[in-house]
Amino acid sequence: MRKAQGSWEKRILKSLNSMCTELSIPLARKRPVGEQKELLNKWNEMGTDEPDLSLFRPVYAPKDFLEVLINLRNPNYESGDSLSFRTHLGLIQVPLKVKDIPELKEFFVELGLTTGQLGIDDSTQVPPELFENEHVRIGQKVLTEQDSAAAQQYIRQGSPTALRAELWALILNISSHPEDILYYEQLKTNVIQHDLLVDSLIYKDVKLTASNDDYYFVFEDYLYQVLLCFSRDTSVLSHFAYNSASPPKSYIRGKLGLEEYAVFYPPNGVIPFHGFSMYVAPLCFLYHEPSKLYQIFREMYVRFFFRLHSISSHPSGIVSLCLLFETLLQTYLPQLFYHLREIGAQPLRISFKWMVRAFSGYLATDQLLLLWDRILGYNSLEILAVLAAAVFAFRAVNLMEVTSLAAAEAVLADLSTLKVMPLLQIFLFATVT
Amino acid sequence: MNYPHTCCLPIPTDPAVQLKLHQDLPSGCSFQTPVTLQEIMFKNYYTAFLTIRVRQHTSTHTPAKWVTCLRDYCLMPDPHSEEGAQEYVSLFKHQMLCDMAQVLELRLILRQPSPLWLSFTVEELQIFQQGPKSPSMTFPKWLSHPVPCEQPTPLLEGLPDPSRVSSEVQQMWALTEMIRASHTSTRIGRFDVDGCYDLNLLSYT
């Protein structure tokens, strides 16, 4: 796995280097004073800028990453031509251990049919005295006590909209001390002083994704403020201690090979890919103060999101999520799985982009936030794979009738009307197996 | 389906192995003199179950018998999946079924019932014997028999009271400890070198 991650990283670096040489743009450049002043004035409205980004292309898109994952092979694995009891019919060929439905039922026990949920039991037909009022009252108590562990347990049943921002901050251990605001201001100064090639990639990504989204285009300026600062933040480097990835390295010009002049590029070691800005966009609904929004995003990234684009055997890593999705579908919807495979529409090819983005940009925002509540509550990304399988189960009837990959994509193109909690509950607890 | 397989182990001739081996055998090792084993450490490579047998030295002239000291120890909870397949494992003498004293020969038996893996073994095998017992200390007499309180020496003229000075110094020390404890861990991380961030291309190491 480490080898595969290493060679994937090399490909990304080569791509970035060639972009650098082809466009004759340096990786980093100190801004002249005039430009610094201009940027400082425009800081709150960077979205109005229309730089020429036509020559830039994203370093990679999720489907490139999927091809790498599909080709992962264990050299010690007996993958003979004959079908055996363990032939992987899906795209992922690595035999990682994933949970089955009985284990998932135990893990996600609070999502069961007899437990109240926000996203189900707060709908207009249900009188609030049955669940919602009491749940809100408990949430307020948890916040007063400032009990982070209790908040994590509480949020498994969903968070009331009014309390969500504070609850997430409590679970992620984010508090706004003056030094945190000062740190953010320091990052802002770093953005003003140096211009990075990665900045153009971020601009391009925001313009291509969030700006085109009906829900998120209003937050365009916030996204620049967060992502440009994120690239300068060296404290993010510490997450590489538990990440299978490594940050890209470079040397000051003229000092190649001298370790005292070795630096990481970008300073936070994370090269953004197509869709990266969608990790930040939903958070803009919750936090309006830039330094707090920044801290929440950074913590979400170093706890969860980094696992969605690096190759590792972790149970919440993207490889395990893909395998979990495929295994769930194969085991509980074998006819659908077989049919889709026969028509050349491997299900993972459709669901991969949902999982890599943690469903951001595919679900309605209120539904997405209910989903991310559970990611925080269970401290695991496995729910993304379960939801992906549940979506396929929900649209199984239509999918059985399609005859091509394009038609299957069309059936699953629009998820904005889906209600996630009923889907998850039915798939885990109410499906006859 | 069980495929018990006594696998050939490459025992490293690494100086880190703290025992002088008499002989490297295909499935274990033997020692020149009887030793007491403390710990066995290795890196797993797709072995599912491990059994360890030892042959101990007996004082009488009866031939030494093989004794199982670890039976089917599970290294991979699911032999068909990757979990535990490449873990580092340490086994201590308290986990063993028999006393690990006077060991002459050691044999490792590896099992991997799943047909999915092409090969399985253990690597980087290291065996540690019990270190010498720490010598018993004789405490100096004055520790166990504290002397009665001495008369304080008379104060020299013009000097402050020593007990007051000591309490003030203690207070100052407590203050510095408090300040050190509340020191913020937030770093103002610098990513440039002396203000310069003019880079070459990215390196591929």
XYZ file of C-alpha atoms in Angstrom:
638
model
C 0.000 0.000 0.000
C 2.846 2.304 0.860
C 4.503 1.607 -2.463
C 1.309 2.416 -4.310
C 0.907 5.657 -2.359
C 4.530 6.535 -3.121
C 4.176 6.039 -6.861
C 0.836 7.882 -6.922
C 2.502 10.811 -5.196
C 5.337 10.762 -7.743
C 2.771 11.038 -10.535
C 1.186 14.051 -8.880
C 4.553 15.737 -8.404
C 5.508 15.109 -12.038
C 2.207 16.593 -13.151
C 2.709 19.682 -11.011
C 6.312 20.110 -12.158
C 5.362 19.847 -15.809
C 2.599 22.407 -15.300
C 5.223 24.649 -13.776
C 7.665 24.327 -16.654
C 5.057 24.429 -19.431
C 3.424 27.585 -18.179
C 6.735 29.094 -17.018
C 5.185 29.984 -13.692
C 7.308 29.539 -10.552
C 6.109 27.283 -7.762
C 6.334 30.243 -5.391
C 6.922 33.936 -5.866
C 7.268 36.808 -3.460
C 4.688 39.461 -4.262
C 5.895 43.004 -4.928
C 4.661 45.533 -2.368
C 2.095 47.056 -4.714
C 0.509 43.705 -5.393
C 0.469 42.913 -1.667
C -1.457 46.098 -0.942
C -3.915 45.357 -3.710
C -4.587 41.855 -2.435
C -5.065 43.111 1.112
C -7.709 45.566 -0.094
C -9.486 42.888 -2.055
C -9.248 40.215 0.662
C -12.981 40.010 1.298
C -13.962 39.921 -2.351
C -11.387 37.765 -4.073
C -14.244 36.167 -5.986
C -14.631 39.266 -8.104
C -11.173 38.655 -9.546
C -11.271 37.021 -12.941
C -7.715 35.814 -13.503
C -6.987 33.848 -16.657
C -7.077 30.268 -15.471
C -7.680 28.663 -18.839
C -4.187 27.193 -19.019
C -4.425 25.610 -15.575
C -5.847 22.189 -15.177
C -6.516 20.337 -11.916
C -3.628 18.116 -10.903
C -5.950 15.124 -10.756
C -9.619 14.282 -10.543
C -11.259 11.552 -8.452
C -11.576 9.241 -11.455
C -7.779 9.234 -11.953
C -7.403 8.221 -8.331
C -9.981 5.468 -8.794
C -7.896 3.949 -11.598
C -4.936 3.759 -9.213
C -7.050 2.023 -6.558
C -8.453 -0.441 -9.076
C -4.906 -1.475 -9.968
C -3.778 -2.103 -6.394
C -2.491 -5.643 -6.142
C -0.946 -7.568 -3.285
C 2.035 -9.508 -4.704
C 1.415 -12.271 -2.168
C -2.198 -12.744 -3.185
C -3.241 -15.785 -5.179
C -5.305 -14.254 -7.929
C -5.667 -17.202 -10.281
C -7.893 -17.153 -13.315
C -10.414 -19.616 -11.950
C -13.278 -18.231 -9.926
C -12.929 -19.135 -6.269
C -14.964 -18.379 -3.211
C -13.046 -15.162 -2.752
C -12.936 -13.757 -6.250
C -13.573 -10.056 -6.069
C -16.320 -9.262 -8.536
C -16.032 -5.577 -7.868
C -13.242 -3.226 -8.855
C -11.190 -3.348 -5.644
C -8.928 -6.399 -5.503
C -7.343 -5.955 -2.078
C -8.714 -8.281 0.627
C -9.052 -5.807 3.474
C -11.291 -6.624 6.370
C -14.579 -4.735 6.183
C -17.641 -4.901 8.427
C -20.690 -6.869 7.367
C -24.255 -5.813 8.164
C -24.479 -7.500 11.578
C -21.269 -5.727 12.594
C -22.509 -2.439 11.126
C -25.782 -2.809 13.020
C -23.814 -3.109 16.219
C -21.513 -0.249 15.352
C -24.348 2.098 14.340
C -26.739 0.922 17.037
C -28.015 4.437 17.726
C -29.385 4.616 14.177
C -31.752 1.743 14.921
C -35.511 1.729 14.454
C -36.286 2.192 18.119
C -34.009 5.184 18.680
C -35.118 8.709 17.867
C -33.255 10.437 15.045
C -33.072 13.921 13.726
C -33.725 13.579 10.030
C -36.625 11.210 10.716
C -38.374 11.909 13.973
C -38.360 15.662 13.592
C -40.459 15.710 10.434
C -43.630 17.767 10.460
C -45.938 14.801 10.916
C -44.271 13.768 14.158
C -45.319 15.797 17.202
C -42.205 17.397 18.709
C -43.073 16.206 22.218
C -42.267 12.654 21.191
C -38.589 13.200 20.598
C -37.454 16.538 19.250
C -38.052 18.766 22.271
C -36.289 16.442 24.675
C -33.392 15.968 22.281
C -32.896 19.714 21.969
C -33.013 20.081 25.745
C -30.312 17.416 26.173
C -28.212 19.145 23.516
C -28.372 22.422 25.372
C -27.335 20.684 28.567
C -24.355 19.055 26.841
C -23.251 22.459 25.611
C -23.581 24.036 29.028
C -21.487 21.263 30.551
C -18.972 21.610 27.696
C -18.611 17.853 27.686
C -16.914 16.825 24.447
C -17.378 13.067 24.869
C -21.075 13.481 25.683
C -21.457 15.715 22.624
C -19.974 13.004 20.433
C -22.398 10.447 21.829
C -25.316 12.864 21.558
C -24.694 13.823 17.955
C -25.120 10.222 16.789
C -28.815 10.955 16.824
C -28.313 14.163 14.893
C -27.830 17.754 15.925
C -30.516 20.460 16.089
C -29.708 23.157 13.545
C -29.396 25.867 16.170
C -26.855 23.914 18.215
C -24.829 22.342 15.433
C -22.069 24.955 15.107
C -21.291 24.847 18.820
C -21.561 21.071 19.075
C -19.140 20.500 16.230
C -16.702 22.976 17.753
C -16.987 21.149 21.084
C -16.382 17.725 19.522
C -13.455 18.997 17.440
C -11.975 20.843 20.437
C -12.054 24.214 18.709
C -12.218 27.278 20.890
C -11.510 30.796 19.794
C -8.596 31.929 21.868
C -6.905 35.167 20.853
C -3.853 33.194 19.814
C -5.941 31.208 17.314
C -7.193 34.414 15.720
C -3.638 35.696 15.711
C -2.469 32.494 14.025
C -5.070 32.903 11.302
C -4.017 36.504 10.758
C -0.415 35.319 10.442
C -1.493 32.840 7.741
C -3.305 35.660 5.962
C -0.063 37.648 5.995
C 1.731 34.683 4.470
C -0.829 34.609 1.664
C -0.318 38.314 1.015
C 3.453 38.002 0.918
C 3.907 34.956 -1.272
C 2.008 33.831 -4.343
C 1.963 30.068 -4.888
C 1.205 28.084 -8.033
C -1.146 26.052 -5.838
C -3.232 29.232 -5.372
C -4.190 29.153 -9.034
C -5.244 25.533 -8.647
C -7.434 26.537 -5.737
C -8.973 29.413 -7.707
C -9.670 27.090 -10.594
C -11.216 24.459 -8.359
C -13.507 26.934 -6.614
C -14.608 28.412 -9.941
C -15.294 24.967 -11.387
C -17.122 23.459 -8.442
C -18.453 25.606 -5.619
C -19.179 28.670 -7.735
C -21.373 26.573 -9.989
C -23.345 25.079 -7.165
C -26.718 26.590 -6.312
C -26.169 26.203 -2.597
C -22.563 27.273 -2.272
C -21.799 29.989 -4.793
C -22.567 32.679 -2.207
C -19.628 31.480 -0.133
C -17.036 31.826 -2.884
C -15.038 34.535 -1.066
C -14.976 32.539 2.175
C -13.610 29.545 0.301
C -10.628 31.503 -0.985
C -9.973 32.920 2.466
C -9.933 29.465 4.006
C -8.142 27.469 1.310
C -5.369 29.960 0.571
C -4.551 30.166 4.270
C -4.801 26.379 4.573
C -1.982 25.979 2.039
C 0.326 28.117 4.166
C -0.389 26.330 7.437
C 2.647 24.307 8.536
C 0.788 22.866 11.550
C -1.054 20.613 9.083
C 2.293 18.843 8.490
C 1.914 17.065 11.829
C -0.940 14.932 10.474
C 1.530 13.170 8.178
C 2.633 11.242 11.262
C -0.519 9.124 10.903
C -1.134 9.608 7.190
C 0.346 7.102 4.733
C 1.057 10.050 2.406
C 4.164 12.252 2.571
C 4.363 15.981 1.910
C 6.146 17.064 -1.305
C 9.609 18.441 -0.797
C 11.710 20.986 -2.614
C 14.818 23.103 -2.166
C 15.488 26.831 -2.297
C 16.709 27.749 -5.771
C 20.426 27.156 -6.072
C 20.626 25.034 -2.940
C 19.560 21.706 -4.380
C 20.393 18.853 -2.042
C 21.317 20.988 0.950
C 19.112 19.899 3.823
C 19.138 23.317 5.564
C 17.405 24.690 2.474
C 14.838 21.921 2.161
C 11.233 23.063 2.418
C 7.814 21.525 1.914
C 5.619 22.645 -0.945
C 2.990 23.776 -0.436
C 3.809 24.671 3.187
C 1.006 22.439 4.463
C 2.070 19.500 2.274
C -1.395 19.050 0.705
C -1.868 19.420 -3.052
C -5.513 20.143 -3.819
C -7.357 18.119 -6.435
C -10.524 18.678 -8.408
C -13.368 19.043 -5.908
C -11.212 19.805 -2.873
C -13.038 23.048 -2.135
C -16.235 21.082 -1.585
C -14.841 19.924 1.770
C -15.060 23.508 2.982
C -18.261 24.711 1.333
C -20.845 23.075 3.650
C -19.059 24.444 6.703
C -19.786 27.974 5.514
C -23.420 27.445 6.519
C -22.346 26.987 10.115
C -19.494 29.401 10.688
C -19.241 32.970 9.511
C -16.199 34.153 11.349
C -13.216 33.356 9.091
C -10.764 32.199 11.747
C -13.311 29.847 13.342
C -14.417 28.518 9.949
C -10.757 27.939 9.169
C -10.038 26.056 12.375
C -13.089 23.808 11.990
C -12.138 22.944 8.408
C -8.523 22.256 9.313
C -9.545 19.908 12.136
C -12.082 18.122 9.923
C -9.375 17.667 7.303
C -6.691 16.252 9.602
C -9.205 13.952 11.317
C -11.293 12.701 8.429
C -10.979 14.134 4.942
C -7.320 13.261 4.356
C -8.303 9.571 4.450
C -10.459 10.054 1.368
C -7.552 10.739 -0.954
C -4.635 8.689 0.343
C -3.974 4.960 -0.045
C -3.949 3.091 3.248
C -5.439 0.018 4.922
C -7.234 2.061 7.600
C -10.914 1.065 8.069
C -11.959 4.633 7.243
C -9.508 4.928 4.352
C -10.926 5.254 0.859
C -9.790 1.731 -0.154
C -11.707 0.158 2.737
C -14.736 2.343 2.016
C -14.770 1.244 -1.621
C -14.475 -2.391 -0.647
C -17.179 -2.011 2.012
C -19.528 -0.458 -0.556
C -18.905 -3.197 -3.099
C -19.207 -5.971 -0.517
C -22.490 -4.606 0.864
C -23.958 -4.315 -2.601
C -22.793 -7.773 -3.650
C -24.072 -9.437 -0.515
C -27.454 -7.747 -0.168
C -28.353 -6.794 -3.724
C -26.704 -9.583 -5.714
C -29.089 -9.364 -8.675
C -28.546 -5.621 -9.022
C -24.782 -6.015 -8.686
C -24.674 -8.755 -11.287
C -26.876 -6.826 -13.692
C -24.815 -3.646 -13.445
C -21.626 -5.601 -13.904
C -23.002 -7.309 -16.986
C -23.874 -4.022 -18.674
C -20.417 -2.648 -17.956
C -21.549 -0.308 -15.193
C -19.484 -1.339 -12.182
C -21.275 0.365 -9.273
C -18.098 1.777 -7.757
C -17.500 3.864 -10.874
C -20.646 5.793 -10.019
C -20.399 5.937 -6.235
C -16.674 6.698 -5.969
C -17.064 10.426 -6.537
C -19.765 10.597 -3.841
C -17.513 9.003 -1.231
C -14.352 10.952 -2.111
C -16.266 14.194 -1.581
C -18.114 12.853 1.484
C -21.296 13.505 -0.552
C -20.672 17.264 -0.553
C -22.325 18.833 -3.578
C -24.525 15.772 -4.196
C -26.952 15.916 -1.281
C -29.099 18.831 -0.151
C -27.189 20.790 2.502
C -29.459 19.991 5.419
C -29.152 16.282 4.603
C -25.396 16.565 4.170
C -25.033 18.165 7.594
C -27.086 15.372 9.177
C -24.700 12.892 7.532
C -21.602 14.739 8.738
C -23.135 14.794 12.258
C -22.830 11.011 12.213
C -19.275 11.094 10.873
C -18.328 13.148 13.916
C -20.434 11.071 16.268
C -19.009 7.713 15.219
C -15.539 9.056 14.386
C -15.607 6.996 11.213
C -16.210 7.505 7.511
C -17.771 4.057 7.026
C -21.198 5.643 6.962
C -20.344 7.079 3.540
C -20.034 3.571 2.086
C -23.253 2.444 3.789
C -25.134 5.458 2.420
C -23.780 4.822 -1.076
C -25.074 1.247 -0.926
C -28.390 2.472 0.499
C -28.815 4.867 -2.430
C -28.318 2.022 -4.885
C -30.828 -0.062 -2.928
C -33.335 2.767 -3.062
C -33.098 3.150 -6.833
C -32.665 -0.574 -7.502
C -35.904 -0.940 -9.461
C -34.899 1.752 -11.967
C -31.334 0.492 -12.131
C -32.429 -3.025 -13.031
C -33.952 -1.613 -16.211
C -30.964 0.285 -17.552
C -28.726 -1.166 -20.235
C -25.636 1.045 -20.174
C -23.267 2.874 -17.827
C -24.531 6.238 -19.065
C -28.121 5.293 -18.291
C -27.122 4.070 -14.818
C -25.325 7.369 -14.215
C -28.462 9.212 -15.274
C -30.611 7.324 -12.764
C -28.175 8.267 -10.009
C -27.286 11.763 -11.220
C -29.581 13.698 -8.922
C -29.409 12.883 -5.199
C -30.682 16.250 -4.040
C -34.135 14.966 -3.117
C -32.889 12.083 -0.974
C -33.403 11.918 2.786
C -30.312 10.231 4.194
C -31.456 9.036 7.595
C -34.476 7.002 6.425
C -32.299 5.464 3.697
C -29.617 4.453 6.188
C -32.115 3.123 8.687
C -33.965 1.032 6.138
C -30.790 -0.370 4.619
C -29.233 -1.310 7.951
C -32.204 -2.283 10.056
C -35.224 -2.932 7.901
C -34.023 -4.818 4.852
C -34.955 -8.455 4.661
C -31.805 -10.367 3.929
C -8.970 -27.082 5.653
C -5.755 -27.088 7.509
C -2.407 -26.968 5.826
C 0.058 -27.232 8.668
C 3.320 -26.250 7.204
C 6.640 -26.166 8.931
C 8.111 -23.270 7.088
C 11.747 -22.494 6.608
C 12.740 -19.436 8.559
C 15.583 -17.222 7.616
C 17.100 -16.540 10.999
C 19.067 -13.356 10.693
C 22.708 -13.348 11.669
C 22.015 -9.902 12.958
C 24.115 -8.814 15.918
C 20.901 -7.574 17.528
C 19.981 -11.174 18.274
C 21.274 -11.359 21.735
C 21.856 -15.064 21.922
C 24.728 -17.038 20.679
C 23.222 -19.713 18.508
C 24.793 -23.045 18.319
C 23.143 -23.852 15.071
C 20.557 -22.355 12.757
C 18.006 -25.010 11.908
C 15.389 -24.758 9.173
C 12.476 -24.426 11.557
C 13.939 -22.772 14.620
C 17.211 -22.572 16.428
C 19.272 -24.293 19.065
C 21.472 -22.854 21.765
C 24.880 -23.829 22.984
C 24.011 -23.517 26.655
C 20.571 -23.756 28.214
C 19.032 -20.284 28.363
C 15.993 -18.673 29.920
C 13.939 -16.895 27.299
C 12.332 -13.564 28.041
C 10.825 -12.377 24.795
C 10.384 -13.353 21.159
C 9.854 -10.575 18.607
C 9.176 -10.799 14.864
C 7.399 -9.276 11.914
C 4.555 -11.356 10.579
C 4.139 -12.017 6.865
C 0.745 -13.595 6.282
C 1.027 -16.334 8.930
C -2.346 -17.000 10.553
C -1.472 -19.173 13.561
C 1.750 -19.745 15.426
C 2.765 -22.688 17.611
C 6.036 -22.698 19.525
C 7.669 -25.802 20.957
C 10.767 -25.944 23.077
C 13.106 -28.644 24.225
C 14.418 -28.091 27.681
C 17.540 -29.324 29.402
C 16.910 -31.893 32.122
C 19.382 -32.582 34.887
C 18.863 -36.347 34.782
C 19.950 -38.407 31.841
C 16.450 -38.742 30.441
C 16.221 -37.540 26.846
C 14.743 -34.046 26.667
C 11.210 -33.950 25.267
C 9.547 -31.324 23.110
C 7.041 -29.223 25.027
C 4.476 -26.899 23.482
C 4.705 -23.497 25.049
C 2.368 -21.633 22.706
C -0.492 -23.325 20.910
C -2.138 -21.909 17.776
C -1.619 -18.303 18.761
C -3.762 -16.252 16.414
C -1.912 -13.634 14.381
C -4.624 -12.993 11.777
C -8.229 -12.893 13.083
C -9.516 -13.606 9.573
C -6.980 -15.703 7.633
C -8.549 -14.614 4.330
C -8.112 -10.874 4.874
C -5.202 -8.542 5.417
C -5.797 -7.775 9.082
C -2.703 -8.623 11.137
C -0.867 -9.920 8.067
C 2.151 -7.640 8.402
C 2.089 -6.742 12.073
C 5.042 -6.596 14.438
C 4.486 -9.096 17.262
C 6.089 -9.507 20.678
C 5.596 -12.617 22.791
C 6.619 -12.630 26.424
C 7.423 -15.482 28.750
C 4.313 -14.886 30.846
C 2.176 -15.708 27.794
C 3.761 -19.144 27.481
C 2.224 -22.362 28.749
C 5.427 -23.651 30.227
C 8.434 -22.284 31.967
C 10.956 -20.926 29.497
C 13.966 -21.860 31.571
C 16.773 -24.156 30.432
C 15.763 -24.014 26.771
C 18.029 -25.894 24.398
C 16.073 -25.791 21.169
C 13.213 -23.728 19.848
C 10.866 -24.610 17.009
C 8.263 -22.387 15.370
C 5.349 -23.967 13.557
C 3.414 -21.668 11.222
C -0.083 -22.332 9.939
C -1.988 -20.541 7.195
C -5.224 -22.322 6.323
C -6.306 -19.886 3.600
C -5.412 -20.843 0.013
C -5.376 -17.187 -1.031
C -1.795 -16.407 -0.090
C 1.160 -17.486 -2.152
C 3.584 -17.716 0.763
C 3.721 -17.019 4.447
C 6.530 -16.700 6.952
C 7.811 -14.617 9.822
C 10.627 -12.143 9.390
C 13.121 -10.246 11.498
C 13.002 -12.844 14.231
C 14.667 -11.736 17.457
C 14.957 -13.757 20.654
C 15.866 -12.185 23.974
C 16.974 -14.008 27.065
C 16.378 -12.937 30.602
C 18.828 -10.298 31.692
C 20.928 -10.778 34.821
C 19.007 -10.036 37.988
C 19.856 -6.642 39.424
C 22.286 -7.165 42.322
C 20.744 -6.659 45.724
C 21.572 -3.252 47.030
C 22.862 -2.660 50.490
C 21.486 0.623 51.630
C 23.800 3.032 53.399
C 23.155 3.029 57.102
C 22.139 6.641 57.323
C 19.154 6.071 54.980
C 17.540 3.485 57.182
C 18.450 5.131 60.439
C 17.727 8.812 60.185
C 19.703 10.939 62.651
C 17.832 13.062 65.128
C 17.289 16.694 64.259
C 20.384 18.815 64.596
C 20.525 22.176 66.282
C 20.415 24.915 63.670
C 23.745 26.760 63.457
C 23.583 30.246 64.920
C 22.757 33.053 62.464
C 25.620 35.113 61.176
C 25.202 38.875 61.613
C 23.474 40.795 58.820
C 22.201 37.828 56.848
C 18.465 37.220 56.336
C 16.694 34.430 58.067
C 17.403 31.256 56.034
C 13.934 29.819 56.508
C 12.342 33.012 55.143
C 14.689 33.067 52.159
C 13.942 29.457 51.399
C 10.177 30.010 51.478
C 10.480 33.026 49.181
C 12.640 31.084 46.751
C 10.077 28.328 46.791
C 7.335 30.778 45.920
C 9.333 32.178 43.030
C 9.990 28.688 41.744
C 6.278 27.875 41.926
C 5.531 31.032 39.892
C 8.014 30.097 37.164
C 6.525 26.610 36.988
C 3.069 28.118 36.561
C 4.226 30.364 33.756
C 5.977 27.511 32.037
C 2.869 25.337 32.285
C 0.621 27.971 30.743
C 2.965 28.557 27.822
C 0.912 28.349 24.660
C 1.702 25.517 22.314
C 0.642 27.482 19.242
C 3.543 27.748 16.864
C 3.895 30.519 14.351
C 5.109 28.072 11.757
C 7.544 29.410 9.269
C 7.649 27.687 5.923
C 10.340 29.808 4.320
C 14.086 29.896 4.903
C 15.150 33.357 6.112
C 12.260 35.014 4.301
C 13.038 33.276 1.030
C 10.629 30.757 -0.568
C 11.976 30.813 -4.088
C 11.884 27.158 -5.095
C 13.227 24.734 -7.591
C 10.916 22.102 -8.931
C 9.582 19.430 -6.563
C 11.902 16.538 -5.778
C 11.069 12.911 -6.350
C 12.753 11.115 -3.494
